[in-house]
PDB file of C-alpha atoms in Angstrom:
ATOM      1  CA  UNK A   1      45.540 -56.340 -91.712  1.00 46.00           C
ATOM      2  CA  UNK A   2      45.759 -53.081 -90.005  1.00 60.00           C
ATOM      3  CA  UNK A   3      43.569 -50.592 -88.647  1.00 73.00           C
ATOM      4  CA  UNK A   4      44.485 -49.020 -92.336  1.00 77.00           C
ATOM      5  CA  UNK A   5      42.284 -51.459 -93.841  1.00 81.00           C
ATOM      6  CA  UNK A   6      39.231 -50.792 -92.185  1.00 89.00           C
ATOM      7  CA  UNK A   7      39.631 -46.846 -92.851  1.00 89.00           C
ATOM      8  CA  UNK A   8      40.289 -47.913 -97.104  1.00 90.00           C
ATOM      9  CA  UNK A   9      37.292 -49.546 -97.202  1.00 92.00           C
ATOM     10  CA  UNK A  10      35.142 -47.477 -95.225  1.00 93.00           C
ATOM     11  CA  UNK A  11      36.013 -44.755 -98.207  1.00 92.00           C
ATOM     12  CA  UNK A  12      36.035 -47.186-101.190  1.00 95.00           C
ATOM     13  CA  UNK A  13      32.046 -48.083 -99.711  1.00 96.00           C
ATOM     14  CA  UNK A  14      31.167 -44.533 -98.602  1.00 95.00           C
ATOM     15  CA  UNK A  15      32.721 -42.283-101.192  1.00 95.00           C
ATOM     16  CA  UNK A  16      33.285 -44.343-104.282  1.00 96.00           C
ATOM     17  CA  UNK A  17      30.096 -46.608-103.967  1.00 96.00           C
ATOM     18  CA  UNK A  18      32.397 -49.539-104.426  1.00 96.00           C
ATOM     19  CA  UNK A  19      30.237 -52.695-103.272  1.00 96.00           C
ATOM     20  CA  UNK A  20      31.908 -54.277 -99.682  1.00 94.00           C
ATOM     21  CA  UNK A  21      32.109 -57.597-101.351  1.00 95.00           C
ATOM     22  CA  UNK A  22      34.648 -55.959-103.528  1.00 95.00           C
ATOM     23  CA  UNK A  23      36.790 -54.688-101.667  1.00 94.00           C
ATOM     24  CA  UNK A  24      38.844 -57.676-101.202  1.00 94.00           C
ATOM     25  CA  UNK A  25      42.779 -57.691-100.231  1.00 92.00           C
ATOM     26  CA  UNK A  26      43.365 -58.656-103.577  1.00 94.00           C
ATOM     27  CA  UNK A  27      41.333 -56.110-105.410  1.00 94.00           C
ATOM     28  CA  UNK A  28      43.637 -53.311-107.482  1.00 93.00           C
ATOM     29  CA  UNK A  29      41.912 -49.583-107.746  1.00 91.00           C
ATOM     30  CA  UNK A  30      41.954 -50.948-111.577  1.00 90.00           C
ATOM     31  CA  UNK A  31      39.600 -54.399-110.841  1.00 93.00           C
ATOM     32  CA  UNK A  32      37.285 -51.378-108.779  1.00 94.00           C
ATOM     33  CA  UNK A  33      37.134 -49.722-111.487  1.00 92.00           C
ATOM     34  CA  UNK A  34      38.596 -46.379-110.076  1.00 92.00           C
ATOM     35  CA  UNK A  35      39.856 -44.208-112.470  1.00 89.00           C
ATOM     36  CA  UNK A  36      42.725 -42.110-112.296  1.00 86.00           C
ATOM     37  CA  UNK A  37      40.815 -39.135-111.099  1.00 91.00           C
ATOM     38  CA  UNK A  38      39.220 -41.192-108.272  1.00 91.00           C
ATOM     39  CA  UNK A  39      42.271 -42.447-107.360  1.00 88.00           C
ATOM     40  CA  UNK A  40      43.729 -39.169-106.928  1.00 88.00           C
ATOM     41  CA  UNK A  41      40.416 -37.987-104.667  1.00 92.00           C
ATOM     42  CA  UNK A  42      41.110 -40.725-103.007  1.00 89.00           C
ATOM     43  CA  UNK A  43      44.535 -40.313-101.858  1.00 85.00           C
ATOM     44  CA  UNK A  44      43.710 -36.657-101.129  1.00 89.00           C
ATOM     45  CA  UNK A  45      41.164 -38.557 -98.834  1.00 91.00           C
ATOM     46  CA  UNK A  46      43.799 -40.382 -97.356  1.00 84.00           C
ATOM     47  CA  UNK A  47      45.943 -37.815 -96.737  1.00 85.00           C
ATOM     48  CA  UNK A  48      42.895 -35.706 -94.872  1.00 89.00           C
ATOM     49  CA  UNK A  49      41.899 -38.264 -92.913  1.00 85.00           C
ATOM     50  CA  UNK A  50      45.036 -40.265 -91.878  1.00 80.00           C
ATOM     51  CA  UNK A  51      47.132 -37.265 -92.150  1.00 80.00           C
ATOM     52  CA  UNK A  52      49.860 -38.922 -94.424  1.00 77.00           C
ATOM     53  CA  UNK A  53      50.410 -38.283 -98.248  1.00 74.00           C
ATOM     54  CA  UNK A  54      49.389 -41.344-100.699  1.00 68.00           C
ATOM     55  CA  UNK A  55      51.185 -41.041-103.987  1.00 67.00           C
ATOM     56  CA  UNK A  56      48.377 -41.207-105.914  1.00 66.00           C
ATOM     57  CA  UNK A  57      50.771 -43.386-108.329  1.00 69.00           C
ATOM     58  CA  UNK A  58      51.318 -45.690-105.808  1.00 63.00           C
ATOM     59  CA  UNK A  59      47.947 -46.569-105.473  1.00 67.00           C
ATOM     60  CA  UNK A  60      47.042 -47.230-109.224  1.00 64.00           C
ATOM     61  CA  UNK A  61      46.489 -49.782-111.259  1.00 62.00           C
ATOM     62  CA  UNK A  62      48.284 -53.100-110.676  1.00 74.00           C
ATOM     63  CA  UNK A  63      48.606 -52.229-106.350  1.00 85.00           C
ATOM     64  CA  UNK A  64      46.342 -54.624-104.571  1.00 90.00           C
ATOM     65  CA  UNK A  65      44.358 -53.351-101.560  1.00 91.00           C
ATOM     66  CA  UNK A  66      47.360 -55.341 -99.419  1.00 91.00           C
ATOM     67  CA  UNK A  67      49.800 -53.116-101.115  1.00 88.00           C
ATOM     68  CA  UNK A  68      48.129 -50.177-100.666  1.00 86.00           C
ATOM     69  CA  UNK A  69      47.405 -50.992 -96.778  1.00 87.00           C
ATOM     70  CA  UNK A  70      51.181 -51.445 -96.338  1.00 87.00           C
ATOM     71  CA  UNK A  71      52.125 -48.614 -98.112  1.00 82.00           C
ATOM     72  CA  UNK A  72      50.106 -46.735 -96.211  1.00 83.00           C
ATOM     73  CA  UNK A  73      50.554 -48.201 -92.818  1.00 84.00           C
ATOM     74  CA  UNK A  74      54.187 -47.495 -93.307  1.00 83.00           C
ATOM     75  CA  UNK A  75      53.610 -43.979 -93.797  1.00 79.00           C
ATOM     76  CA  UNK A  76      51.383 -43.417 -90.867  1.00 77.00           C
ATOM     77  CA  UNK A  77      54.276 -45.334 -88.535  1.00 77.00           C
ATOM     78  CA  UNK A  78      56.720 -43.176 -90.478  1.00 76.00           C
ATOM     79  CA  UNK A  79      55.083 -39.972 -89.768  1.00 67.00           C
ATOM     80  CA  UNK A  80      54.254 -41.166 -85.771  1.00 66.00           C
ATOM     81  CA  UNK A  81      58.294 -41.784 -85.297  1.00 65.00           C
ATOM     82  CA  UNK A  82      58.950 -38.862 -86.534  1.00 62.00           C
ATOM     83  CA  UNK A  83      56.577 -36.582 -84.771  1.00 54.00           C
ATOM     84  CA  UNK A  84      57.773 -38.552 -81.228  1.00 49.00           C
ATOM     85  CA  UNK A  85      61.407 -38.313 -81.924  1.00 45.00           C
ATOM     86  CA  UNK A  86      62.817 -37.081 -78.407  1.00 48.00           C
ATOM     87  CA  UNK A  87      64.934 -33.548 -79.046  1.00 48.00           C
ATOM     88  CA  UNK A  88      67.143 -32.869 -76.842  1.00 47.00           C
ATOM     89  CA  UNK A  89      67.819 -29.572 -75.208  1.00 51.00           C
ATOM     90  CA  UNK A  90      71.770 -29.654 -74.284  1.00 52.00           C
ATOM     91  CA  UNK A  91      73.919 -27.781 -76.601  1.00 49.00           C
TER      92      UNK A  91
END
């Protein structure tokens, strides 16, 4: 997996007091018993620290850990192309 990964389950283990063991790529926010509050705090989490927006909806319920890492990880290389898209200065 990424470098996403790492970052998800340094806050499901720091923040959430979810056990390491648990956090598996196969674990849903559901199986960690996160509840929909939690899951919001922790996209908000997300967003502060990676500095991309995580649907909190996106991340509920039947989304694995894998899911959640992509989805993620292709918002952070979304938001990188954009902020190094070349603009020109001809008119």
């Amino acid at each position: 997996m990424t470098t996403i990964h790492p970052k998800i389950t340094e806050v499901l283990t720091g923040t959430f007091k979810v056990p390491a063991a648990e956090v598996l790529p196969e674990s849903t926010m559901d199986s960690l018993e996160m509840d929909s509050l939690a899951v919001a705090e922790f996209a908000v989490i997300i967003k502060e620290t990676l500095g991309v927006s995580a649907d909190s909806e996106k991340l509920y319920k039947d989304a694995t850990l894998a899911d959640i890492t992509a989805y993620i990880d292709e918002a952070v290389d979304s938001a990188e192309s954009e902020a190094t898209v070349p603009v020109s200065n001809t008119r």
